[in-house]
Short mmCIF file of C-alpha atoms and ligand atoms in Angstrom, two decimals:
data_model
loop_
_atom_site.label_atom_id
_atom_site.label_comp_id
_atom_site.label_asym_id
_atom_site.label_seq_id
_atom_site.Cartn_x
_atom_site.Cartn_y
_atom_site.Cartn_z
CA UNK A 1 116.40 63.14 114.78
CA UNK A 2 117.54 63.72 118.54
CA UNK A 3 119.94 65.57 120.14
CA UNK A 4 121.34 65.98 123.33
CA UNK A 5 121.92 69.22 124.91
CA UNK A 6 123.22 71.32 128.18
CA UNK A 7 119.94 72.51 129.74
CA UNK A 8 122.13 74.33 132.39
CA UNK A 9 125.97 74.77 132.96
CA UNK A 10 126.95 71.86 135.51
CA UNK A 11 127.44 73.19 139.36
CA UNK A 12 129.69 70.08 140.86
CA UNK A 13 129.14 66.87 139.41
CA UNK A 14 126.72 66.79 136.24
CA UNK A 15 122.93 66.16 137.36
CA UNK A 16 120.00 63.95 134.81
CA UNK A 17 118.75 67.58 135.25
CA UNK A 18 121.35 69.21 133.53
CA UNK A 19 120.63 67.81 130.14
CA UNK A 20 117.37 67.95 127.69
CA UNK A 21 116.77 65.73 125.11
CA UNK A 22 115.16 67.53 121.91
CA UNK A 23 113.87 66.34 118.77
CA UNK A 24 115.27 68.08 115.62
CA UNK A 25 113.86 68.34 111.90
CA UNK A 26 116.92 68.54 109.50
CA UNK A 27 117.00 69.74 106.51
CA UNK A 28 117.24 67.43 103.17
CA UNK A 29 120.68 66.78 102.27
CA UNK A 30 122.18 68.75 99.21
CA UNK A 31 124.75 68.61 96.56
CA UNK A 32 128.13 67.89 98.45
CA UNK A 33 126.22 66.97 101.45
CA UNK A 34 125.33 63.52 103.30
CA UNK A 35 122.90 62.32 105.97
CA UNK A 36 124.55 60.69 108.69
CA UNK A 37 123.21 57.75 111.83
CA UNK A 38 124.71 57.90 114.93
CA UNK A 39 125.99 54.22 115.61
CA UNK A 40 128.52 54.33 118.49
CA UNK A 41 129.00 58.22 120.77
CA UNK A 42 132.23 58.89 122.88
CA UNK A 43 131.42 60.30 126.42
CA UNK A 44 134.92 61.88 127.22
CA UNK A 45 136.03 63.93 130.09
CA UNK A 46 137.14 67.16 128.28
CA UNK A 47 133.07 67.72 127.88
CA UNK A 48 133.03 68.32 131.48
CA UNK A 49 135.37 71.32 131.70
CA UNK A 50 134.76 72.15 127.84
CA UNK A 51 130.91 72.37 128.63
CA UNK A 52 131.46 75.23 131.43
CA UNK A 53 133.98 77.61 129.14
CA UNK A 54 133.15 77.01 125.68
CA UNK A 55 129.02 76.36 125.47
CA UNK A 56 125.52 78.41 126.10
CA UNK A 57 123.27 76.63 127.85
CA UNK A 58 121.00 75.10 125.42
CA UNK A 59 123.91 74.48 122.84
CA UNK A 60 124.09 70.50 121.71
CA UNK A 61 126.72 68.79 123.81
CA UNK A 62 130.13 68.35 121.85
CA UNK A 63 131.44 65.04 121.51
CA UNK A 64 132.70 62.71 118.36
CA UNK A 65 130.58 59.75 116.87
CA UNK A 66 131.32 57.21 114.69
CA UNK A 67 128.50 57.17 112.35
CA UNK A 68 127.21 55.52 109.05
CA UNK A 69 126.33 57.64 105.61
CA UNK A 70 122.87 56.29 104.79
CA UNK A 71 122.19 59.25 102.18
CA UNK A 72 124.80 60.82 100.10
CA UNK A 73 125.09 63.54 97.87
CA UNK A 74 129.15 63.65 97.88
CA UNK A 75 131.14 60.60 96.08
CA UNK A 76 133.66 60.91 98.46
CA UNK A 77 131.82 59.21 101.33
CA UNK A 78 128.70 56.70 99.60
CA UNK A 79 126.27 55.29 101.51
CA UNK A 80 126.79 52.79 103.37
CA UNK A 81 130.69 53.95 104.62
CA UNK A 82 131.41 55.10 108.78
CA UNK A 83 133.04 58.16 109.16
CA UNK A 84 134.18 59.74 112.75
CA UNK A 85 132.22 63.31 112.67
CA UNK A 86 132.20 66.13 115.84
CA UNK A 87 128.71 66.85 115.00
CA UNK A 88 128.38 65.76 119.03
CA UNK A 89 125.48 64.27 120.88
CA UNK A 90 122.74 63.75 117.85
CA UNK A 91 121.13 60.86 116.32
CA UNK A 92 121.28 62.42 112.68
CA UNK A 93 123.31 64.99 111.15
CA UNK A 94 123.54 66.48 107.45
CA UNK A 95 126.73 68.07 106.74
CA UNK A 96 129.64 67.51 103.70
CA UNK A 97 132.59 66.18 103.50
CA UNK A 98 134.71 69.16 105.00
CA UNK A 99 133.92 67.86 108.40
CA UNK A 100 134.61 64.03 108.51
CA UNK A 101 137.11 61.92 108.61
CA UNK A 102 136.53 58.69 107.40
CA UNK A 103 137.58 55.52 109.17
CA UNK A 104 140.64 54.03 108.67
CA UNK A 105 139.83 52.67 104.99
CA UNK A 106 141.49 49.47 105.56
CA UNK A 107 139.20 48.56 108.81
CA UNK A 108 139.98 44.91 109.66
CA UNK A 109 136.38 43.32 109.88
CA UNK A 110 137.45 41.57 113.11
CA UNK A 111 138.25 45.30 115.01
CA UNK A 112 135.24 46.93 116.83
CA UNK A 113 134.72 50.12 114.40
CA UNK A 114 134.18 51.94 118.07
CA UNK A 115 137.52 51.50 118.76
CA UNK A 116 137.97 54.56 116.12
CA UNK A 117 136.57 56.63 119.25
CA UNK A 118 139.28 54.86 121.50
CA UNK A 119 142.67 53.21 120.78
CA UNK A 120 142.55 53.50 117.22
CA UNK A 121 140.95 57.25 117.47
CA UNK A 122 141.64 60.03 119.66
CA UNK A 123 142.41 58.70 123.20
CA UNK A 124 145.72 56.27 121.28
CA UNK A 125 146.76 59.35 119.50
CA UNK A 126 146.22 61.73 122.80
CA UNK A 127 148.66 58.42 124.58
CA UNK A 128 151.12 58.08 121.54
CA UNK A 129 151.85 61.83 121.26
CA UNK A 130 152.55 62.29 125.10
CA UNK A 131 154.66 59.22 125.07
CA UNK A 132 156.24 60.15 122.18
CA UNK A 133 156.36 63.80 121.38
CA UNK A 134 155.83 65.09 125.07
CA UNK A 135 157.76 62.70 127.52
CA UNK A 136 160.55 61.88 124.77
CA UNK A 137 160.36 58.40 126.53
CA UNK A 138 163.04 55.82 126.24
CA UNK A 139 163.49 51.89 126.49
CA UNK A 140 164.30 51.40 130.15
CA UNK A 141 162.88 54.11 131.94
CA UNK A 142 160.14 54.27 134.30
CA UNK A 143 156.65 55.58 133.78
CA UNK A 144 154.03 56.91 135.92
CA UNK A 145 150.19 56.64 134.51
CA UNK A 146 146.86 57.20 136.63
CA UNK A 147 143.47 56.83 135.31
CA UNK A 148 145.28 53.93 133.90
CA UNK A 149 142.54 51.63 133.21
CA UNK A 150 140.73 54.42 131.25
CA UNK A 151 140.71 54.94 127.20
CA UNK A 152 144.09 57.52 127.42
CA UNK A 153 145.96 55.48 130.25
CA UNK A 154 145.35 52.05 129.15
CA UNK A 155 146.99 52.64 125.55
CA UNK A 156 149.83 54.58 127.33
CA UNK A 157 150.56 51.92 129.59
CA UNK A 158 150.67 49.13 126.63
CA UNK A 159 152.65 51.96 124.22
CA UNK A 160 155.40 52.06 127.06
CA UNK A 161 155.90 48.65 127.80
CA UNK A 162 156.23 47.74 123.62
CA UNK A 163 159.04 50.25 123.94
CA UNK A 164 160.78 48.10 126.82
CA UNK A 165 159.64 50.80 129.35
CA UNK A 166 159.16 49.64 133.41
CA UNK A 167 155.31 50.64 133.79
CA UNK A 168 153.48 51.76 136.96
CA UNK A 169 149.81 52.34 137.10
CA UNK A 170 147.48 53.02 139.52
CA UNK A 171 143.11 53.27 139.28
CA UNK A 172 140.18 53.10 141.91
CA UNK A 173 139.28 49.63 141.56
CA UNK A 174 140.47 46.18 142.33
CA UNK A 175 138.74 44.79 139.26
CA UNK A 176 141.00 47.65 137.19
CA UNK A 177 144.09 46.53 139.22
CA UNK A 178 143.54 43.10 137.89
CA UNK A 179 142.71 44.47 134.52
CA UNK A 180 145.91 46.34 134.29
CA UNK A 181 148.33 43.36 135.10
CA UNK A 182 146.69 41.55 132.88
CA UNK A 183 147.63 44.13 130.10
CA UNK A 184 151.24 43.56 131.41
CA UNK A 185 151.73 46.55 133.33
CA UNK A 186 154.33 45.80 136.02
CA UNK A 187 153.43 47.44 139.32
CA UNK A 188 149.50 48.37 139.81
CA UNK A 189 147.90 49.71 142.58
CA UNK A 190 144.42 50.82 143.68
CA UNK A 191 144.83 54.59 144.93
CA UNK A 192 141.62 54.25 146.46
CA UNK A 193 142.62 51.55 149.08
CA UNK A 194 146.22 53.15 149.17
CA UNK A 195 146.72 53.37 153.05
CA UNK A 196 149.63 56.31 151.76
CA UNK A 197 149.57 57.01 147.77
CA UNK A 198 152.98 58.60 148.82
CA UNK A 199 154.52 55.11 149.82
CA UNK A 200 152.65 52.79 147.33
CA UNK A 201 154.37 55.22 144.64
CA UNK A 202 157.73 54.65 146.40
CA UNK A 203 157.36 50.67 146.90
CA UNK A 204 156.01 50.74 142.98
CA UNK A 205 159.19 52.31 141.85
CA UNK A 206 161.76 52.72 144.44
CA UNK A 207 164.50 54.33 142.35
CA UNK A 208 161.49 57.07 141.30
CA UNK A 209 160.07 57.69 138.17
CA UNK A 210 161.29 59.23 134.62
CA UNK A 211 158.16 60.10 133.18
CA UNK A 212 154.62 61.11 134.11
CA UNK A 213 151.79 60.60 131.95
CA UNK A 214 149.27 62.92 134.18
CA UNK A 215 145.51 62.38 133.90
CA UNK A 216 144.67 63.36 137.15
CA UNK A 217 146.31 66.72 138.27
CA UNK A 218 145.26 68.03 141.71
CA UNK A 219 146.81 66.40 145.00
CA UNK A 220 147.99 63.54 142.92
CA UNK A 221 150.63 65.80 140.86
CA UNK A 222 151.90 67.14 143.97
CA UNK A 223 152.66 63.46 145.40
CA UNK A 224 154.55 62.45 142.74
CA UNK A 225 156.70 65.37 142.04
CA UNK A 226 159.47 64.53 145.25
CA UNK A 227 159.54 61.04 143.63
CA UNK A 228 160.50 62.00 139.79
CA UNK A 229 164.20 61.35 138.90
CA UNK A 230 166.38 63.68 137.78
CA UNK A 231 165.60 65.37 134.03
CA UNK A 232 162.38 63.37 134.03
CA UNK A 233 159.36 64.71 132.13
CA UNK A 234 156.03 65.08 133.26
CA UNK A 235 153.46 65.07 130.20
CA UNK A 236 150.04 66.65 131.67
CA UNK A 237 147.00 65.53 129.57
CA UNK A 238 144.50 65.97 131.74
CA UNK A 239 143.45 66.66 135.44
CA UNK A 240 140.22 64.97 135.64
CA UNK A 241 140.00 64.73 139.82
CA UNK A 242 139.64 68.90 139.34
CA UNK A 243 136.44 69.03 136.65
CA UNK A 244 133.88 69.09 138.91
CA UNK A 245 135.57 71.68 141.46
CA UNK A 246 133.29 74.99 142.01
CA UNK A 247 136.24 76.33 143.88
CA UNK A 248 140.04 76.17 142.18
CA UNK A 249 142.30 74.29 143.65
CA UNK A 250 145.69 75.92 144.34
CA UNK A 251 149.23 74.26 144.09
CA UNK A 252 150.86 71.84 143.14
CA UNK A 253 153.48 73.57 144.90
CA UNK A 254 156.55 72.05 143.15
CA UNK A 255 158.97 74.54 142.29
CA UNK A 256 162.14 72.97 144.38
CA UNK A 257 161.43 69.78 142.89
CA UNK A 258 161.10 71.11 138.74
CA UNK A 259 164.42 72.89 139.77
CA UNK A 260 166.98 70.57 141.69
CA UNK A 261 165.81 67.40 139.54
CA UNK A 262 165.49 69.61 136.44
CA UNK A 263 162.10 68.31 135.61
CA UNK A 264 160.14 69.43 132.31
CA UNK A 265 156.76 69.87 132.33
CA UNK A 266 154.48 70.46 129.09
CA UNK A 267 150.81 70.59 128.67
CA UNK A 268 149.47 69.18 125.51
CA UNK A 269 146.72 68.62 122.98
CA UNK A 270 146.14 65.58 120.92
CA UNK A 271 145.76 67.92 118.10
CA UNK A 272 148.66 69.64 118.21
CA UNK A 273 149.84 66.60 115.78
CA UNK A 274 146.98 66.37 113.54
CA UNK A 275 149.55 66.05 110.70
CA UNK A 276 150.33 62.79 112.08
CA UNK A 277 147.29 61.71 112.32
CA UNK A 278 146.86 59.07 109.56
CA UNK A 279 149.99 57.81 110.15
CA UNK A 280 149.90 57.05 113.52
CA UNK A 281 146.63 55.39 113.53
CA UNK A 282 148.13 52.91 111.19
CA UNK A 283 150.67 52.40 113.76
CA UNK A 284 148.16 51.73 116.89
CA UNK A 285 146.37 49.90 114.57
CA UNK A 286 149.23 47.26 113.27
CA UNK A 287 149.89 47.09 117.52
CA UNK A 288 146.36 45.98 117.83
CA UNK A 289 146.12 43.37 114.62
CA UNK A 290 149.88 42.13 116.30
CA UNK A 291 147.93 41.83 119.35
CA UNK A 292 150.25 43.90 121.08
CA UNK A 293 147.66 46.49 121.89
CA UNK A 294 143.81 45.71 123.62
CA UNK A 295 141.64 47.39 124.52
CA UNK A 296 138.44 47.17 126.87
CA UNK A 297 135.44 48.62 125.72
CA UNK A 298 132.60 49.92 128.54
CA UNK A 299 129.55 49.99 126.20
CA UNK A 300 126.43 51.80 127.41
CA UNK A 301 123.22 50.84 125.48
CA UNK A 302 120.74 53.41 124.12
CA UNK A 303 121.43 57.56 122.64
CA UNK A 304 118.89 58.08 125.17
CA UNK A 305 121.37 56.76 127.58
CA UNK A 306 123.87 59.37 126.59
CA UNK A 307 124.18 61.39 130.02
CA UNK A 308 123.73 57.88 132.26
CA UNK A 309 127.37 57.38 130.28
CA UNK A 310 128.99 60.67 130.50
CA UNK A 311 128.79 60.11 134.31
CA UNK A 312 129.52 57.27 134.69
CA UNK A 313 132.81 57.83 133.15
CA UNK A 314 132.98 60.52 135.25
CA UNK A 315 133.09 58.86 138.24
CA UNK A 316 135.12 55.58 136.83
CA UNK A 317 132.62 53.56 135.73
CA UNK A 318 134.63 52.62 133.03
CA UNK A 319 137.59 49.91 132.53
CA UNK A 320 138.64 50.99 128.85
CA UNK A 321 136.87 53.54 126.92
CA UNK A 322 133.86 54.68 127.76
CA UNK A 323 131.20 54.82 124.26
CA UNK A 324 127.51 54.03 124.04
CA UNK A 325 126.45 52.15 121.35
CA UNK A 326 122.98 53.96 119.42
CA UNK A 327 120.71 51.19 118.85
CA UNK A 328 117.69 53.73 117.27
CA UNK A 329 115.68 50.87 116.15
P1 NDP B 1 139.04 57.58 131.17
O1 NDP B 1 138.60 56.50 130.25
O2 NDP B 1 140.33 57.40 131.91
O3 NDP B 1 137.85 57.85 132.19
C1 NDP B 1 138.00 58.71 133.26
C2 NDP B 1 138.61 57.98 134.47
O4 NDP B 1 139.16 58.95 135.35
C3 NDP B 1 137.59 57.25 135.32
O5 NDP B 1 137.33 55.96 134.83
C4 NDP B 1 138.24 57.25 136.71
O6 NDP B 1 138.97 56.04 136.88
C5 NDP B 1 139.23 58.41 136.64
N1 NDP B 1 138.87 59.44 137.64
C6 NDP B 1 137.71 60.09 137.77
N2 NDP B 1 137.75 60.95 138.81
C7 NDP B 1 138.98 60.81 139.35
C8 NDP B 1 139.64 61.41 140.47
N3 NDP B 1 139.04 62.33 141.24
N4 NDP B 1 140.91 61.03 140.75
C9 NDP B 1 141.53 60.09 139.99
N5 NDP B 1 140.96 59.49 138.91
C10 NDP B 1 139.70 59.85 138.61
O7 NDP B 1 139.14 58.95 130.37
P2 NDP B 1 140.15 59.29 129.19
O8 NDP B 1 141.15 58.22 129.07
O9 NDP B 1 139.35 59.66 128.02
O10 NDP B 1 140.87 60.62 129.72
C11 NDP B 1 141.89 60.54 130.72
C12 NDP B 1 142.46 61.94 130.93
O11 NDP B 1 143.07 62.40 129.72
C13 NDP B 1 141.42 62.98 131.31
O12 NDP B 1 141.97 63.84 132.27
C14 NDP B 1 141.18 63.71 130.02
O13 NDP B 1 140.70 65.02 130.21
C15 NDP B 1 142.55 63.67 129.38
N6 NDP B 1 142.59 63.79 127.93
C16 NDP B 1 143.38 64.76 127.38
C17 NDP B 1 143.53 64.88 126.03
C18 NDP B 1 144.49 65.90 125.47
O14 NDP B 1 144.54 66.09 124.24
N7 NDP B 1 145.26 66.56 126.31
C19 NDP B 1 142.78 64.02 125.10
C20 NDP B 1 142.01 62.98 125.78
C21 NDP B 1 141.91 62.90 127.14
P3 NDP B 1 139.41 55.51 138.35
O15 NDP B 1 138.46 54.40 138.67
O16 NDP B 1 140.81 55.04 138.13
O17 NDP B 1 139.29 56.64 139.31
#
C-alpha cells in the first residue's frame, strides 16, 4: 500500500518537494474490520490551511476517498460495496465500520460514484447548508458566488437559481465564464480580465446583492461589502485567495457597511449539519437524476499523481471538482 504524506509544512504555494510518497505494510484485517482500495481521492482546499495548523510533518495528508471493500470482516459493508472513508491520501486502508459512510445505497448506475466526493458529497452539502441554513436565501433575491466554477460554487450557483434566485458568478477563466452560463447562471464574469472587479460587480447586479456565498475572502470581501443591500447575508465558506499567505492579511475593513445596511455575517462548517446529512444528499441527488443539477468533473489520472492535483486545484486548474481517479493496476 502507498500513502501520501507532508514531508515539510508548505512555505507559500505547496512545492513536488513538500510531499513523500511511502510504501506501507498493513496489518491483516480483523473481526469487525475491512480492507479498503482507493478508487477516486478528493484534493480540496481546506488541506492547504488544515495541513499548516492541524499536521506534523511526516503525518499522511488528510483528505476523503471513495473507495471499494475488497476484504471484509464486518457484514455491514461486504466486499465488493464503495464507501466514502477520511482515511486521506492512501492506496489501502484497514479500518471498521465506525469510520465510513457508505454511498448513497440507492446509487443510480448512470451517476459517476466520484460525484460522492463532489455534488452529491461534501462540496453540495458545504453549498446547500450556506444557501440554506447560513444565507436564509429567498426566491428573488440576488446572489453573489466566486470560485464559482469550482466543486462548492458551481452547486451553489445551480441550488440558487432552482429556488428562482438572480445568480452572479465570477472565476479566472474564459472557458469557466462559458461554463457557468451554460449552467444557467445569469451574469458571469472573469475577475481575472476585470478592468475594475468593483464595476463588473455593479454592472452584474446594479441594484446590489442580497447574499454572498464567499469562497474567496481577502480583497475580494472587501469589494463587495459597499455593494450588499440592506439586511443581506454574507455566508463565508472559505477564503481560498489567503491559503498560501506567509504574512496575514489585515481587513476587510467593513464595519460602516455591516452596520448602516445591517448585514449578517456567519462563518460555517459543512458539518455543523451532519444530522442532515442523509437527507440532503437525497435531495442533491433527485436535482441531479431531474437534471436540474451537473456537475463537471476535473479528473487527474494516477495516486501517484496526488500532489500534481492538489495544486492544480490550487491554482484553478479545475472547472468542477477537482478528484483523481486511482488506477493501481
Ligand atoms: P474549487 O473547486 O472552487 O477549487 C478552488 C478554486 O479556487 C480554483 O479552481 C480557483 O478558481 C479558485 N481560486 C484559487 N485561488 C484563488 C484566488 N487567489 N482568488 C480567487 N479564486 C481563487 O474548491 P471548492 O469548491 O472545494 O472550495 C471552494 C471554497 O470553499 C474554498 O475556499 C474552500 O476552502 C471552501 N470550503 C469550505 C467548506 C466549509 O465547510 N466551510 C467546505 C468545502 C469548501 P478560479 O479559476 O476561479 O480562480
Amino acid at each position: 500500500s502507498k500513502a501520501w504524506t507532508l514531508r515539510q509544512h508548505f512555505q507559500g504555494f505547496p512545492k513536488a518537494s513538500d510531499f513523500h510518497l511511502r510504501e506501507e505494510t498493513l496489518p491483516q484485517p480483523k473481526n469487525g474490520q475491512v480492507l479498503l482500495e482507493a478508487v477516486f481521492l478528493s484534493v480540496d482546499p481546506y488541506m492547504r490551511p488544515y495541513s499548516q495548523t492541524m499536521m506534523k510533518e511526516g503525518d499522511v495528508m488528510i483528505g476523503s476517498q471513495v473507495a471499494k471493500v475488497i476484504q471484509s470482516y464486518n457484514p455491514s459493508f461486504p466486499v465488493g460495496c464503495h464507501v466514502v472513508s477520511d482515511c486521506g491520501w492512501r492506496s489501502h486502508w484497514v479500518c471498521d465500520g465506525a469510520e465510513l459512510t457508505p454511498v448513497l445505497p440507492d446509487w443510480p448506475q448512470d451517476i459517476p460514484l466520484s460525484l460522492a466526493l463532489g455534488a452529491i458529497g461534501m462540496p453540495g452539502l458545504t453549498a446547500l447548508y450556506g444557501l440554506e441554513e447560513v444565507c436564509e436565501i429567498k426566491k428573488g433575491e440576488t446572489l453573489l458566488v466566486n470560485a464559482a466554477a469550482g466543486a462548492v460554487g458551481s452547486v451553489v450557483g445551480q441550488i440558487a437559481k432552482i429556488k428562482g434566485c438572480r445568480v452572479v458568478g465570477c472565476a479566472g477563466t474564459d472557458t469557466k465564464v462559458s461554463y457557468l452560463k451554460e449552467l444557467g447562471f445569469d451574469q458571469v464574469f472573469n475577475y481575472k480580465t476585470a478592468t475594475s472587479l468593483e464595476e463588473s460587480l455593479r454592472e452584474a447586479a446594479p441594484h446590489g446583492y442580497d447574499c454572498y456565498f464567499e469562497n474567496v475572502g481577502g480583497k475580494f470581501s472587501s469589494v463587495v461589502m459597499p455593494q450588499m443591500r440592506e439586511y443581506g447575508r454574507i455566508a463565508v465558506c472559505g477564503s481560498i485567495s489567503m491559503y498560501n499567505d506567509t504574512t496575514p492579511q489585515t481587513g476587510p475593513y467593513v464595519h460602516t457597511y455591516m452596520i448602516f445596511k445591517q448585514l449578517r455575517m456567519e462563518g460555517f462548517l459543512c458539518a455543523r449539519w451532519k444530522n442532515k446529512h442523509q437527507q440532503s444528499l437525497r435531495r442533491l441527488m433527485a436535482w441531479m437524476t431531474e437534471g436540474k443539477l451537473r456537475c463537471n468533473e476535473h479528473i487527474t489520472i494516477g495516486f501517484n499523481n496526488m500532489p500534481a492535483a492538489f495544486m492544480g486545484m490550487l491554482q484553478g486548474d479545475n472547472t468542477g471538482k477537482a478528484v483523481v481517479k486511482v488506477c493501481l493496476t
